[in-house]
Amino acid sequence: MTDAAAPRHVVDEERQRRWRQAAIYAALALVTFVMVFPVLWMISVSLKPTTETFSLPPRLLPDDLHWGGYAKVLTDPKFRTFLLNSYLVGLAVTGLSLVIGTLAAFGFSRYRFFGDRVAKLFVITTQMVPTITLLIPYFGVIVFLGLYDTLWGLVLTYLTFSLPYAIIMMNGYLDTIPKDFDEAATIDGCTPLGVLVRVLLPVALPGIISTAVYTFLLAWNEFLFALALTRSMDMRTVPVGISMMVGEFGLKWDEMMAFSVIGSLPVLILFMLVQRFVVSGLAAGGVKG
Amino acid sequence: MPTAPVPTPTPDKEDAVTPSFRLPTAAGTPYLFLLPGLVILGALLSVPLYKVVEYSLYDNVIVERNPTFVGLDNYRDILGDPGYWSAGFNTIVFTVGSVIGHMIVGIGLALLVNADIHPRARTFFRSMLVLPWIFTAVVVALNWQLLLNPFGLLNYVLDWLGLITEPLDWLGNPDLAMWSLLVISTWRGYPFIMVSFLSGLQTVPKELYEAAEIDGAGFWHKFWHVTLPQLKPVIFGVALLDLIWTFQLFPLVWLTTGGGPGRATEVLSTLTFRLAFVDFEFARAATVAVSILIISAAFTVLYLRNEARRL
């Protein structure tokens, strides 16, 4: 390993460094296990019959995997409706936020104009308005507009938090692209919109993807509006669906955890895929033209 | 609102956007790009903010067609209600406790993940440690109800370690419920601080550490005298953001304890929801909601002052 001819203090230092690294790895492994444990336990409980949920001593994996919870949840059309609703709302919110948000972000990133600072502060401020304060009047307004118990009501109200988020994120990404790109494209005859669509968006793709994933995640996980602004089983989303299983089934932990796992998978998968883009997005920002 | 991650720190603008070139500007071009976004946001915020104040000045709103104007009566009622003050007190305990928990665990883990390890290992641990943040609040609540159940795993482990003699009802005991909620909230919220602090760490100039090392500074010395002072604005910003969001947090509290047992963990947001959608007293709910708004507005002004310097 270390060269035998190396001076003694170098060997000592190298040894010390290895010990320190081993300690860091051990600490990280331990902490990560503790932090991830609740998630592992959820999967474990979803694979045990309810009679074994609390059996002692606890076991992470039972001898016979019990797929009954998953079978029950996957064959019940009700759960398919929850998933479908969550996808529809998530995709609509993500699409709208990205298009409208990118246009606004382009305005902020590429122009200096009267009121730009105030407009930017306004967008940031909208993220601070308490959701619970908005809920009471939204309830009145959504009922008034005839959007109560519809997915459109959810899409509309979700924009209050997804849109400012998309604007701020995209503004950050567009700011990392040098203006030389704009200049070259303009000389080639592009209009400002052309600069955005043909030149900046392809370069900002990692940023767009991670913004899209985070926006989708916000919409998919939202609970308060979904709970208060819908009523029928046909309009419920995944989080509200799961919360209603608690009252409905009492203590069917296998089914509740099975649906929790299934309901978390889309964001989990998206998030794992996007990790790469987040990192490369950071790297792109660091290199800068 | 689920806490969003702070977007990756905007690199120094001067570097990225050279002022030499400006896009051709016809009259109003920038405004056209901003119009759809600002109109939607403006409508989605101005209407409800006006309405919520209006509701709070009437009686029997929403449930009756012609509500009666009562002036500040709702405010007098709410401020004279001990339930409101106890919810307010719980909100302060929950918010301050959560933010402290998030900061300690988040910053500690960011330092650990940022240590001198293989980049692949770093990516792996970072992805795993972010996990608590991406689950919906219901799933978080169910997970912890399982673990904190009197017959659950935590009691088993504590008993095995000899720390308790009889099982504790972590969420059902009024003396323990808030502490349990704070543990859950810390678990749920630390990744936001961790990720923000981690990306902040990348911006600290390496030379500062090298200079400190030449002076013989150890880990703690470097942390106190280089890292913290350098990241003070970042820390202040994310702590305030976290405070503003935690202060109004609803789903996690509602789904884990429902404000109970009794009213031991009732916070202002769950009180608002209960008044509106359990008791159908929308006017009083609006009044509490306005009080939440006023307090968050104060913190928001503080946050914006900090942000405006960076714009």
Coordinates of C-alpha atoms in Angstrom, one line a residue:
Chain A
M1 CA 0.0 0.0 0.0
T2 CA 2.2 2.8 1.2
D3 CA 5.7 2.9 -0.2
A4 CA 8.1 1.3 2.3
A5 CA 10.7 3.8 1.5
A6 CA 8.4 6.8 2.4
P7 CA 9.4 8.9 5.3
R8 CA 7.7 7.8 8.5
H9 CA 5.6 10.9 9.1
V10 CA 4.1 10.5 5.6
V11 CA 3.1 7.0 6.5
D12 CA 1.6 8.1 9.7
E13 CA -0.3 10.9 8.0
E14 CA -1.7 8.5 5.4
R15 CA -2.7 6.1 8.1
Q16 CA -4.4 8.8 10.1
R17 CA -6.3 10.0 6.9
R18 CA -7.5 6.4 6.4
W19 CA -8.8 6.1 9.9
R20 CA -10.6 9.4 9.6
Q21 CA -12.2 8.3 6.3
A22 CA -13.3 5.0 7.8
A23 CA -14.8 6.9 10.7
I24 CA -16.7 9.2 8.4
Y25 CA -18.0 6.3 6.3
A26 CA -19.1 4.5 9.5
A27 CA -20.9 7.6 10.8
L28 CA -22.6 8.2 7.4
A29 CA -23.7 4.6 7.1
L30 CA -25.2 4.6 10.6
V31 CA -27.0 8.0 10.3
T32 CA -28.3 7.1 6.8
F33 CA -29.6 3.8 8.1
V34 CA -31.5 5.5 11.0
M35 CA -32.9 8.2 8.6
V36 CA -34.0 5.7 6.0
F37 CA -35.3 3.2 8.5
P38 CA -38.9 4.5 8.6
V39 CA -39.1 4.0 4.8
L40 CA -37.7 0.5 5.1
W41 CA -40.1 -0.3 7.8
M42 CA -43.0 0.9 5.7
I43 CA -42.0 -1.5 2.9
S44 CA -41.5 -4.3 5.5
V45 CA -45.0 -3.8 7.0
S46 CA -46.5 -3.7 3.5
L47 CA -45.2 -7.2 3.0
K48 CA -46.5 -8.7 6.3
P49 CA -50.0 -9.9 7.1
T50 CA -51.7 -7.5 9.6
T51 CA -51.4 -10.1 12.3
E52 CA -47.6 -9.7 12.2
T53 CA -47.5 -5.8 12.0
F54 CA -46.6 -5.5 15.6
S55 CA -45.2 -9.0 16.3
L56 CA -42.1 -9.2 18.4
P57 CA -39.2 -9.5 18.0
P58 CA -39.6 -7.3 14.9
R59 CA -38.3 -8.6 11.6
L60 CA -37.4 -6.6 8.6
L61 CA -38.4 -9.3 6.2
P62 CA -40.9 -12.1 7.1
D63 CA -40.2 -15.7 6.0
D64 CA -43.1 -15.7 3.5
L65 CA -43.6 -12.4 1.7
H66 CA -47.2 -11.4 2.0
W67 CA -48.4 -9.8 -1.3
G68 CA -52.0 -9.6 -0.2
G69 CA -51.9 -5.9 0.6
Y70 CA -50.6 -5.1 -2.9
A71 CA -53.0 -7.5 -4.6
K72 CA -56.0 -5.9 -2.8
V73 CA -54.9 -2.4 -3.6
L74 CA -54.0 -3.0 -7.2
T75 CA -57.3 -4.7 -8.0
D76 CA -59.5 -2.2 -6.4
P77 CA -60.6 0.4 -9.0
K78 CA -60.9 3.1 -6.3
F79 CA -57.1 3.2 -6.0
R80 CA -56.6 3.4 -9.7
T81 CA -58.9 6.5 -9.7
F82 CA -56.7 8.1 -7.0
L83 CA -53.6 7.4 -9.0
L84 CA -55.1 8.7 -12.2
N85 CA -56.3 11.9 -10.6
S86 CA -52.9 12.5 -9.1
Y87 CA -51.3 12.0 -12.5
L88 CA -53.8 14.3 -14.3
V89 CA -53.4 17.1 -11.7
G90 CA -49.6 16.7 -11.5
L91 CA -49.1 16.8 -15.3
A92 CA -51.5 19.7 -15.8
V93 CA -49.9 21.7 -13.0
T94 CA -46.4 20.9 -14.2
G95 CA -47.1 21.8 -17.8
L96 CA -48.8 25.1 -17.1
S97 CA -46.2 26.1 -14.5
L98 CA -43.3 25.3 -16.9
V99 CA -44.7 27.2 -19.9
I100 CA -46.0 30.3 -18.0
G101 CA -43.1 30.2 -15.6
T102 CA -40.4 29.9 -18.2
L103 CA -41.8 32.9 -20.1
A104 CA -41.7 35.0 -17.0
A105 CA -38.3 33.8 -16.0
F106 CA -37.0 34.7 -19.5
G107 CA -38.4 38.3 -19.0
F108 CA -36.7 38.5 -15.6
S109 CA -33.4 37.0 -16.8
R110 CA -33.0 38.9 -20.1
Y111 CA -34.5 42.3 -19.6
R112 CA -34.1 45.3 -17.3
F113 CA -37.3 47.2 -17.1
F114 CA -39.3 49.6 -15.0
G115 CA -40.6 47.6 -12.0
D116 CA -38.5 44.5 -12.5
R117 CA -37.3 44.4 -8.9
V118 CA -40.8 44.9 -7.5
A119 CA -42.2 42.2 -9.8
K120 CA -39.5 39.8 -8.7
L121 CA -40.1 40.5 -5.0
F122 CA -43.8 40.0 -5.6
V123 CA -43.1 36.5 -7.1
I124 CA -40.9 35.6 -4.1
T125 CA -43.5 37.0 -1.7
T126 CA -46.2 34.8 -3.1
Q127 CA -44.3 31.8 -1.8
M128 CA -44.7 33.1 1.7
V129 CA -48.4 33.5 1.8
P130 CA -49.8 30.8 4.2
T131 CA -51.7 28.1 2.4
I132 CA -54.1 27.8 5.2
T133 CA -55.0 31.5 4.9
L134 CA -55.7 31.1 1.2
L135 CA -57.8 28.0 1.8
I136 CA -60.8 29.6 3.4
P137 CA -61.4 32.2 0.6
Y138 CA -60.4 29.6 -2.1
F139 CA -63.2 27.4 -0.8
G140 CA -65.7 30.2 -1.2
V141 CA -64.4 31.2 -4.6
I142 CA -64.0 27.7 -6.0
V143 CA -67.6 26.9 -5.0
F144 CA -68.7 30.2 -6.6
L145 CA -66.9 29.3 -9.8
G146 CA -68.5 25.9 -9.9
L147 CA -65.1 24.2 -9.6
Y148 CA -65.7 22.6 -6.3
D149 CA -65.1 18.8 -6.4
T150 CA -63.4 19.0 -9.8
L151 CA -59.7 18.4 -10.7
W152 CA -59.7 21.9 -12.4
G153 CA -60.2 23.5 -9.0
L154 CA -57.0 21.7 -7.8
V155 CA -55.0 22.6 -10.9
L156 CA -55.9 26.3 -10.5
T157 CA -55.2 26.6 -6.8
Y158 CA -51.9 24.5 -7.1
L159 CA -50.6 27.2 -9.4
T160 CA -50.3 29.6 -6.3
F161 CA -47.3 27.6 -5.1
S162 CA -46.0 25.8 -8.3
L163 CA -45.9 28.9 -10.5
P164 CA -43.7 31.1 -8.3
Y165 CA -41.4 28.1 -7.7
A166 CA -41.1 27.5 -11.5
I167 CA -40.4 31.2 -12.2
I168 CA -37.6 31.4 -9.5
M169 CA -36.0 28.1 -10.5
M170 CA -36.0 28.8 -14.3
N171 CA -34.8 32.3 -13.7
G172 CA -31.8 30.9 -11.8
Y173 CA -31.1 28.4 -14.7
L174 CA -31.5 31.0 -17.5
D175 CA -29.1 33.4 -15.6
T176 CA -26.4 30.8 -15.9
I177 CA -26.5 30.9 -19.7
P178 CA -24.2 33.6 -21.2
K179 CA -25.7 36.4 -23.2
D180 CA -23.4 35.5 -26.1
F181 CA -25.9 32.9 -27.0
D182 CA -28.6 35.6 -27.4
E183 CA -26.3 37.8 -29.4
A184 CA -25.4 35.0 -31.9
A185 CA -29.0 34.0 -32.4
T186 CA -30.2 37.5 -32.8
I187 CA -27.6 38.2 -35.5
D188 CA -28.8 35.0 -37.2
G189 CA -32.3 36.6 -37.3
C190 CA -34.0 35.1 -34.2
T191 CA -36.8 37.1 -32.4
P192 CA -36.6 37.2 -28.6
L193 CA -39.1 34.4 -28.4
G194 CA -37.0 32.5 -30.9
V195 CA -33.9 33.0 -28.8
L196 CA -35.7 31.5 -25.8
V197 CA -37.2 28.5 -27.6
R198 CA -34.5 27.6 -30.1
V199 CA -31.4 28.6 -28.2
L200 CA -31.9 28.9 -24.4
L201 CA -34.3 26.1 -23.7
P202 CA -32.1 23.3 -25.3
V203 CA -29.2 24.6 -23.2
A204 CA -31.3 24.8 -20.1
L205 CA -32.8 21.3 -20.5
P206 CA -31.3 19.9 -17.3
G207 CA -32.8 22.9 -15.4
I208 CA -36.2 22.4 -17.1
I209 CA -36.2 18.7 -16.2
S210 CA -35.4 19.3 -12.5
T211 CA -37.9 22.1 -12.3
A212 CA -40.5 19.9 -13.8
V213 CA -39.8 17.1 -11.4
Y214 CA -39.9 19.3 -8.3
T215 CA -43.1 20.9 -9.6
F216 CA -44.7 17.5 -10.2
L217 CA -43.6 16.4 -6.7
L218 CA -45.2 19.5 -5.1
A219 CA -48.5 18.8 -6.9
W220 CA -48.4 15.1 -6.3
N221 CA -47.8 15.5 -2.5
E222 CA -50.2 18.4 -1.9
F223 CA -52.8 17.5 0.8
L224 CA -54.7 20.6 2.2
F225 CA -56.4 21.9 -1.0
A226 CA -57.0 18.3 -2.2
L227 CA -58.7 17.5 1.1
A228 CA -60.9 20.6 1.3
L229 CA -61.8 21.4 -2.3
T230 CA -62.9 17.9 -3.4
R231 CA -65.6 15.7 -1.9
S232 CA -66.4 12.6 -4.0
M233 CA -64.3 9.5 -4.2
D234 CA -64.0 10.1 -8.0
M235 CA -62.0 13.3 -7.4
R236 CA -59.7 12.3 -4.6
T237 CA -55.9 12.3 -5.1
V238 CA -53.4 9.8 -3.7
P239 CA -52.5 11.6 -0.4
V240 CA -56.2 12.2 0.5
G241 CA -57.0 8.6 -0.6
I242 CA -54.3 7.2 1.7
S243 CA -55.5 9.4 4.6
M244 CA -59.1 8.1 4.1
M245 CA -58.0 4.5 4.3
V246 CA -57.1 5.1 7.9
G247 CA -60.7 5.7 8.9
E248 CA -62.1 3.3 6.4
F249 CA -60.2 0.1 7.1
G250 CA -59.2 0.7 10.7
L251 CA -56.0 -1.2 11.1
K252 CA -55.3 -2.8 7.8
W253 CA -51.7 -1.8 7.9
D254 CA -50.6 -4.1 5.0
E255 CA -53.0 -2.4 2.6
M256 CA -52.3 1.1 3.9
M257 CA -48.6 0.6 3.6
A258 CA -48.9 -1.1 0.2
F259 CA -50.8 1.8 -1.2
S260 CA -48.3 4.2 0.5
V261 CA -45.5 2.5 -1.3
I262 CA -47.3 2.5 -4.6
G263 CA -48.4 6.1 -4.2
S264 CA -44.8 7.2 -3.4
L265 CA -43.2 5.3 -6.3
P266 CA -43.8 7.9 -9.1
V267 CA -42.1 10.7 -7.2
L268 CA -39.4 8.4 -5.9
I269 CA -38.5 7.2 -9.4
L270 CA -38.6 10.7 -10.8
F271 CA -36.5 12.0 -8.0
M272 CA -33.8 9.3 -8.5
L273 CA -33.7 9.9 -12.2
V274 CA -33.3 13.7 -11.7
Q275 CA -30.5 13.4 -9.2
R276 CA -28.2 13.2 -12.3
F277 CA -29.6 16.3 -13.8
V278 CA -29.4 18.3 -10.6
V279 CA -25.7 17.5 -10.4
S280 CA -25.0 18.2 -14.0
G281 CA -27.1 21.4 -13.8
L282 CA -24.9 22.5 -10.9
A283 CA -21.8 21.6 -12.8
A284 CA -23.0 23.6 -15.8
G285 CA -23.6 26.6 -13.6
G286 CA -20.1 26.2 -12.2
V287 CA -18.4 26.1 -15.6
K288 CA -20.2 29.2 -17.1
G289 CA -19.1 30.3 -20.6
Chain B
M1 CA -47.4 24.0 1.4
P2 CA -44.8 21.3 1.0
T3 CA -41.4 22.9 1.5
A4 CA -39.7 23.4 -1.8
P5 CA -35.9 23.1 -2.0
V6 CA -34.1 26.4 -2.4
P7 CA -33.1 26.5 -6.0
T8 CA -29.5 26.0 -6.6
P9 CA -27.8 29.3 -5.7
T10 CA -27.8 31.7 -8.5
P11 CA -24.2 32.1 -9.5
D12 CA -22.9 35.6 -9.5
K13 CA -24.9 37.4 -12.1
E14 CA -22.2 39.6 -13.4
D15 CA -20.2 36.6 -14.5
A16 CA -23.0 34.8 -16.4
V17 CA -24.9 37.6 -17.9
T18 CA -22.5 39.9 -19.6
P19 CA -24.1 43.4 -19.8
S20 CA -22.6 44.0 -23.3
F21 CA -25.5 42.5 -25.2
R22 CA -29.2 43.4 -24.9
L23 CA -32.0 41.7 -26.7
P24 CA -33.8 44.0 -29.1
T25 CA -36.7 45.5 -27.1
A26 CA -39.9 46.6 -28.8
A27 CA -42.2 48.6 -26.6
G28 CA -43.4 46.4 -23.7
T29 CA -41.6 43.2 -24.8
P30 CA -40.5 42.2 -21.3
Y31 CA -43.9 42.9 -19.9
L32 CA -45.5 40.5 -22.5
F33 CA -43.3 37.7 -21.2
L34 CA -44.2 38.4 -17.6
L35 CA -47.9 39.1 -18.3
P36 CA -49.4 35.6 -18.1
G37 CA -47.5 34.6 -14.9
L38 CA -48.1 37.9 -13.1
V39 CA -51.8 38.1 -14.0
I40 CA -52.4 34.6 -12.8
L41 CA -50.4 35.0 -9.6
G42 CA -52.0 38.4 -9.0
A43 CA -55.5 37.0 -9.3
L44 CA -54.8 33.9 -7.3
L45 CA -53.5 36.0 -4.4
S46 CA -55.4 39.4 -4.4
V47 CA -58.9 37.9 -4.6
P48 CA -58.5 35.5 -1.7
L49 CA -56.5 38.0 0.5
Y50 CA -59.3 40.5 0.0
K51 CA -61.9 37.9 0.6
V52 CA -60.4 36.4 3.8
V53 CA -60.3 39.9 5.4
E54 CA -63.8 40.5 4.3
Y55 CA -65.0 37.1 5.7
S56 CA -63.4 37.9 9.1
L57 CA -65.7 41.0 9.4
Y58 CA -68.9 39.1 8.8
D59 CA -70.9 36.4 10.6
N60 CA -72.1 33.2 9.0
V61 CA -70.1 33.6 5.8
I62 CA -70.3 30.9 3.1
V63 CA -73.0 28.8 5.0
E64 CA -75.6 31.6 4.6
R65 CA -76.4 33.7 1.6
N66 CA -76.6 37.0 3.3
P67 CA -74.0 37.2 6.1
T68 CA -74.3 40.0 8.6
F69 CA -71.6 42.5 9.0
V70 CA -70.2 42.4 12.6
G71 CA -67.1 44.6 12.4
L72 CA -64.3 43.4 14.7
D73 CA -66.5 41.1 16.8
N74 CA -64.8 38.0 15.5
Y75 CA -61.5 39.4 16.4
R76 CA -62.7 40.1 19.9
D77 CA -64.1 36.6 20.2
I78 CA -60.9 35.0 19.0
L79 CA -58.6 37.1 21.1
G80 CA -60.7 36.3 24.2
D81 CA -60.7 32.6 23.5
P82 CA -58.1 30.7 25.6
G83 CA -58.1 28.0 22.9
Y84 CA -56.7 30.5 20.5
W85 CA -53.9 31.4 22.8
S86 CA -53.0 27.8 23.6
A87 CA -52.9 27.1 19.9
G88 CA -50.7 30.1 19.4
F89 CA -48.4 28.9 22.1
N90 CA -48.2 25.4 20.6
T91 CA -47.5 27.0 17.2
I92 CA -44.5 28.9 18.7
V93 CA -43.2 25.7 20.4
F94 CA -43.7 23.6 17.2
T95 CA -42.1 26.2 14.9
V96 CA -39.1 27.1 17.0
G97 CA -38.5 23.5 18.0
S98 CA -38.8 22.3 14.3
V99 CA -36.5 25.0 13.0
I100 CA -33.8 24.3 15.6
G101 CA -34.1 20.6 14.9
H102 CA -33.9 21.1 11.1
M103 CA -30.8 23.4 11.4
I104 CA -28.8 21.1 13.8
V105 CA -29.5 17.9 11.9
G106 CA -29.4 19.5 8.4
I107 CA -26.1 21.4 9.0
G108 CA -24.5 18.4 10.8
L109 CA -25.4 16.0 7.9
A110 CA -24.3 18.5 5.3
L111 CA -20.9 18.7 6.9
L112 CA -20.7 14.9 7.1
V113 CA -21.7 14.4 3.5
N114 CA -19.3 17.1 2.4
A115 CA -16.4 15.4 4.1
D116 CA -13.5 14.0 2.1
I117 CA -15.1 10.8 0.7
H118 CA -15.5 9.2 -2.8
P119 CA -17.8 11.3 -5.0
R120 CA -19.9 8.3 -5.8
A121 CA -20.4 7.6 -2.1
R122 CA -21.3 11.3 -1.6
T123 CA -24.0 11.1 -4.3
F124 CA -25.4 7.9 -2.8
F125 CA -25.5 9.2 0.8
R126 CA -26.9 12.6 -0.3
S127 CA -29.7 10.9 -2.3
M128 CA -30.6 8.6 0.6
L129 CA -30.6 11.4 3.2
V130 CA -32.9 13.5 1.1
L131 CA -35.5 10.8 1.1
P132 CA -37.6 12.0 4.1
W133 CA -38.4 15.2 2.1
I134 CA -39.9 13.6 -0.9
F135 CA -42.8 11.6 0.7
T136 CA -46.2 13.1 1.0
A137 CA -47.2 14.1 4.6
V138 CA -49.7 11.2 4.9
V139 CA -47.0 8.6 4.3
V140 CA -44.7 10.3 6.8
A141 CA -47.5 10.4 9.4
L142 CA -48.4 6.7 8.9
N143 CA -44.7 5.6 9.0
W144 CA -44.2 7.4 12.4
Q145 CA -47.6 6.2 13.8
L146 CA -46.3 2.7 13.2
L147 CA -42.9 3.3 14.8
L148 CA -44.3 5.3 17.8
N149 CA -47.2 3.0 18.4
P150 CA -47.3 1.7 22.1
F151 CA -46.6 -1.7 20.6
G152 CA -44.2 -0.3 18.0
L153 CA -40.6 -0.5 17.3
L154 CA -39.3 2.5 19.2
N155 CA -40.7 1.1 22.5
Y156 CA -39.2 -2.3 21.7
V157 CA -35.8 -0.8 21.1
L158 CA -35.9 1.4 24.2
D159 CA -37.0 -1.5 26.3
W160 CA -34.3 -3.7 24.9
L161 CA -31.8 -1.0 25.8
G162 CA -33.3 -0.8 29.3
L163 CA -34.3 2.8 28.9
I164 CA -38.0 2.3 29.7
T165 CA -39.8 -0.1 31.9
E166 CA -43.2 0.1 30.3
P167 CA -44.4 1.1 26.8
L168 CA -45.0 4.8 26.2
D169 CA -47.8 6.1 24.1
W170 CA -45.7 8.7 22.2
L171 CA -48.5 10.3 20.3
G172 CA -51.3 9.6 22.7
N173 CA -49.8 11.0 25.9
P174 CA -50.4 14.8 26.1
D175 CA -47.0 15.3 27.8
L176 CA -45.1 13.5 25.0
A177 CA -47.1 14.3 21.9
M178 CA -45.4 17.6 21.1
W179 CA -42.0 16.1 21.6
S180 CA -42.9 13.3 19.3
L181 CA -44.2 15.7 16.7
L182 CA -41.0 17.7 16.9
V183 CA -39.0 14.5 16.2
I184 CA -41.2 13.7 13.2
S185 CA -41.0 17.3 12.0
T186 CA -37.2 17.3 12.3
W187 CA -37.0 14.1 10.3
R188 CA -39.3 15.5 7.6
G189 CA -37.7 18.9 7.3
Y190 CA -33.9 18.5 7.7
P191 CA -33.2 17.6 4.1
F192 CA -34.2 21.1 3.0
I193 CA -31.6 22.7 5.2
M194 CA -29.0 20.0 4.4
V195 CA -29.3 20.5 0.6
S196 CA -29.2 24.3 0.9
F197 CA -26.3 24.3 3.3
L198 CA -24.5 21.7 1.1
S199 CA -24.7 23.9 -2.0
G200 CA -23.7 26.9 0.1
L201 CA -20.6 25.0 1.2
Q202 CA -19.5 24.8 -2.4
T203 CA -19.3 28.6 -2.7
V204 CA -16.9 29.0 0.2
P205 CA -13.5 29.8 -1.3
K206 CA -11.0 27.0 -0.7
E207 CA -8.2 29.4 0.0
L208 CA -9.9 30.4 3.2
Y209 CA -9.6 26.9 4.5
E210 CA -6.1 26.5 3.3
A211 CA -5.1 29.7 5.1
A212 CA -6.8 28.5 8.3
E213 CA -5.0 25.1 7.9
I214 CA -1.6 26.8 7.6
D215 CA -2.4 28.5 10.9
G216 CA -3.0 25.0 12.3
A217 CA -6.8 25.3 12.6
G218 CA -8.8 22.1 13.4
F219 CA -12.2 21.1 12.1
W220 CA -14.2 23.0 14.7
H221 CA -12.1 26.1 14.4
K222 CA -12.6 26.1 10.6
F223 CA -16.3 25.6 11.1
W224 CA -16.7 28.5 13.5
H225 CA -14.3 30.9 12.0
V226 CA -14.6 30.2 8.2
T227 CA -17.7 28.2 7.3
L228 CA -20.3 29.9 9.6
P229 CA -19.3 33.5 8.9
Q230 CA -19.1 32.8 5.2
L231 CA -22.5 31.2 5.1
K232 CA -24.2 33.6 7.5
P233 CA -26.6 35.1 4.9
V234 CA -27.4 31.6 3.5
I235 CA -28.2 30.3 7.0
F236 CA -30.2 33.3 7.9
G237 CA -32.2 33.1 4.7
V238 CA -33.1 29.4 4.9
A239 CA -33.8 29.6 8.6
L240 CA -36.3 32.4 8.0
L241 CA -37.8 30.5 5.0
D242 CA -38.1 27.4 7.1
L243 CA -39.7 29.4 10.0
I244 CA -42.3 31.0 7.7
W245 CA -43.2 27.7 6.2
T246 CA -43.2 25.7 9.4
F247 CA -45.3 28.4 11.2
Q248 CA -48.3 27.7 8.8
L249 CA -47.7 24.0 8.4
F250 CA -50.9 22.0 8.3
P251 CA -50.7 18.4 6.9
L252 CA -48.0 16.9 9.1
V253 CA -49.7 18.0 12.4
W254 CA -53.2 17.2 11.2
L255 CA -52.3 13.8 10.0
T256 CA -50.1 12.6 12.9
T257 CA -51.9 13.9 15.9
G258 CA -54.9 15.8 14.5
G259 CA -54.0 18.5 17.1
G260 CA -54.5 16.0 20.0
P261 CA -54.6 14.3 22.3
G262 CA -57.1 16.8 23.5
R263 CA -55.7 20.0 22.2
A264 CA -52.1 19.3 23.2
T265 CA -50.7 19.7 19.7
E266 CA -53.3 22.1 18.3
V267 CA -51.6 24.7 16.2
L268 CA -53.1 27.8 14.5
S269 CA -53.3 26.1 11.1
T270 CA -55.2 23.0 12.5
L271 CA -57.4 25.4 14.6
T272 CA -58.3 27.3 11.4
F273 CA -59.1 24.1 9.5
R274 CA -61.2 22.7 12.4
L275 CA -63.2 25.9 12.7
A276 CA -63.9 25.9 9.0
F277 CA -64.4 22.3 8.0
V278 CA -65.4 20.6 11.2
D279 CA -67.5 23.4 12.9
F280 CA -68.4 25.3 9.7
E281 CA -67.6 28.6 11.4
F282 CA -65.9 30.1 8.3
A283 CA -65.9 33.6 9.7
R284 CA -64.0 32.7 12.8
A285 CA -61.7 30.5 10.7
A286 CA -61.0 33.5 8.5
T287 CA -60.2 35.6 11.5
V288 CA -57.6 33.1 12.7
A289 CA -56.3 32.8 9.2
V290 CA -55.8 36.6 9.1
S291 CA -53.9 36.5 12.3
I292 CA -51.6 33.8 10.8
L293 CA -51.2 36.0 7.7
I294 CA -50.2 39.1 9.8
I295 CA -47.5 37.1 11.7
S296 CA -46.1 35.5 8.5
A297 CA -46.1 38.9 6.8
A298 CA -43.8 40.3 9.5
F299 CA -41.3 37.5 9.0
T300 CA -41.7 37.8 5.2
V301 CA -40.6 41.4 5.4
L302 CA -37.5 40.4 7.3
Y303 CA -36.8 37.7 4.7
L304 CA -37.3 40.0 1.7
R305 CA -34.9 42.6 3.2
N306 CA -32.3 39.8 3.3
E307 CA -33.2 38.7 -0.3
A308 CA -33.5 42.2 -1.8
R309 CA -29.8 42.7 -1.1
R310 CA -29.0 39.8 -3.4
L311 CA -31.3 40.7 -6.3

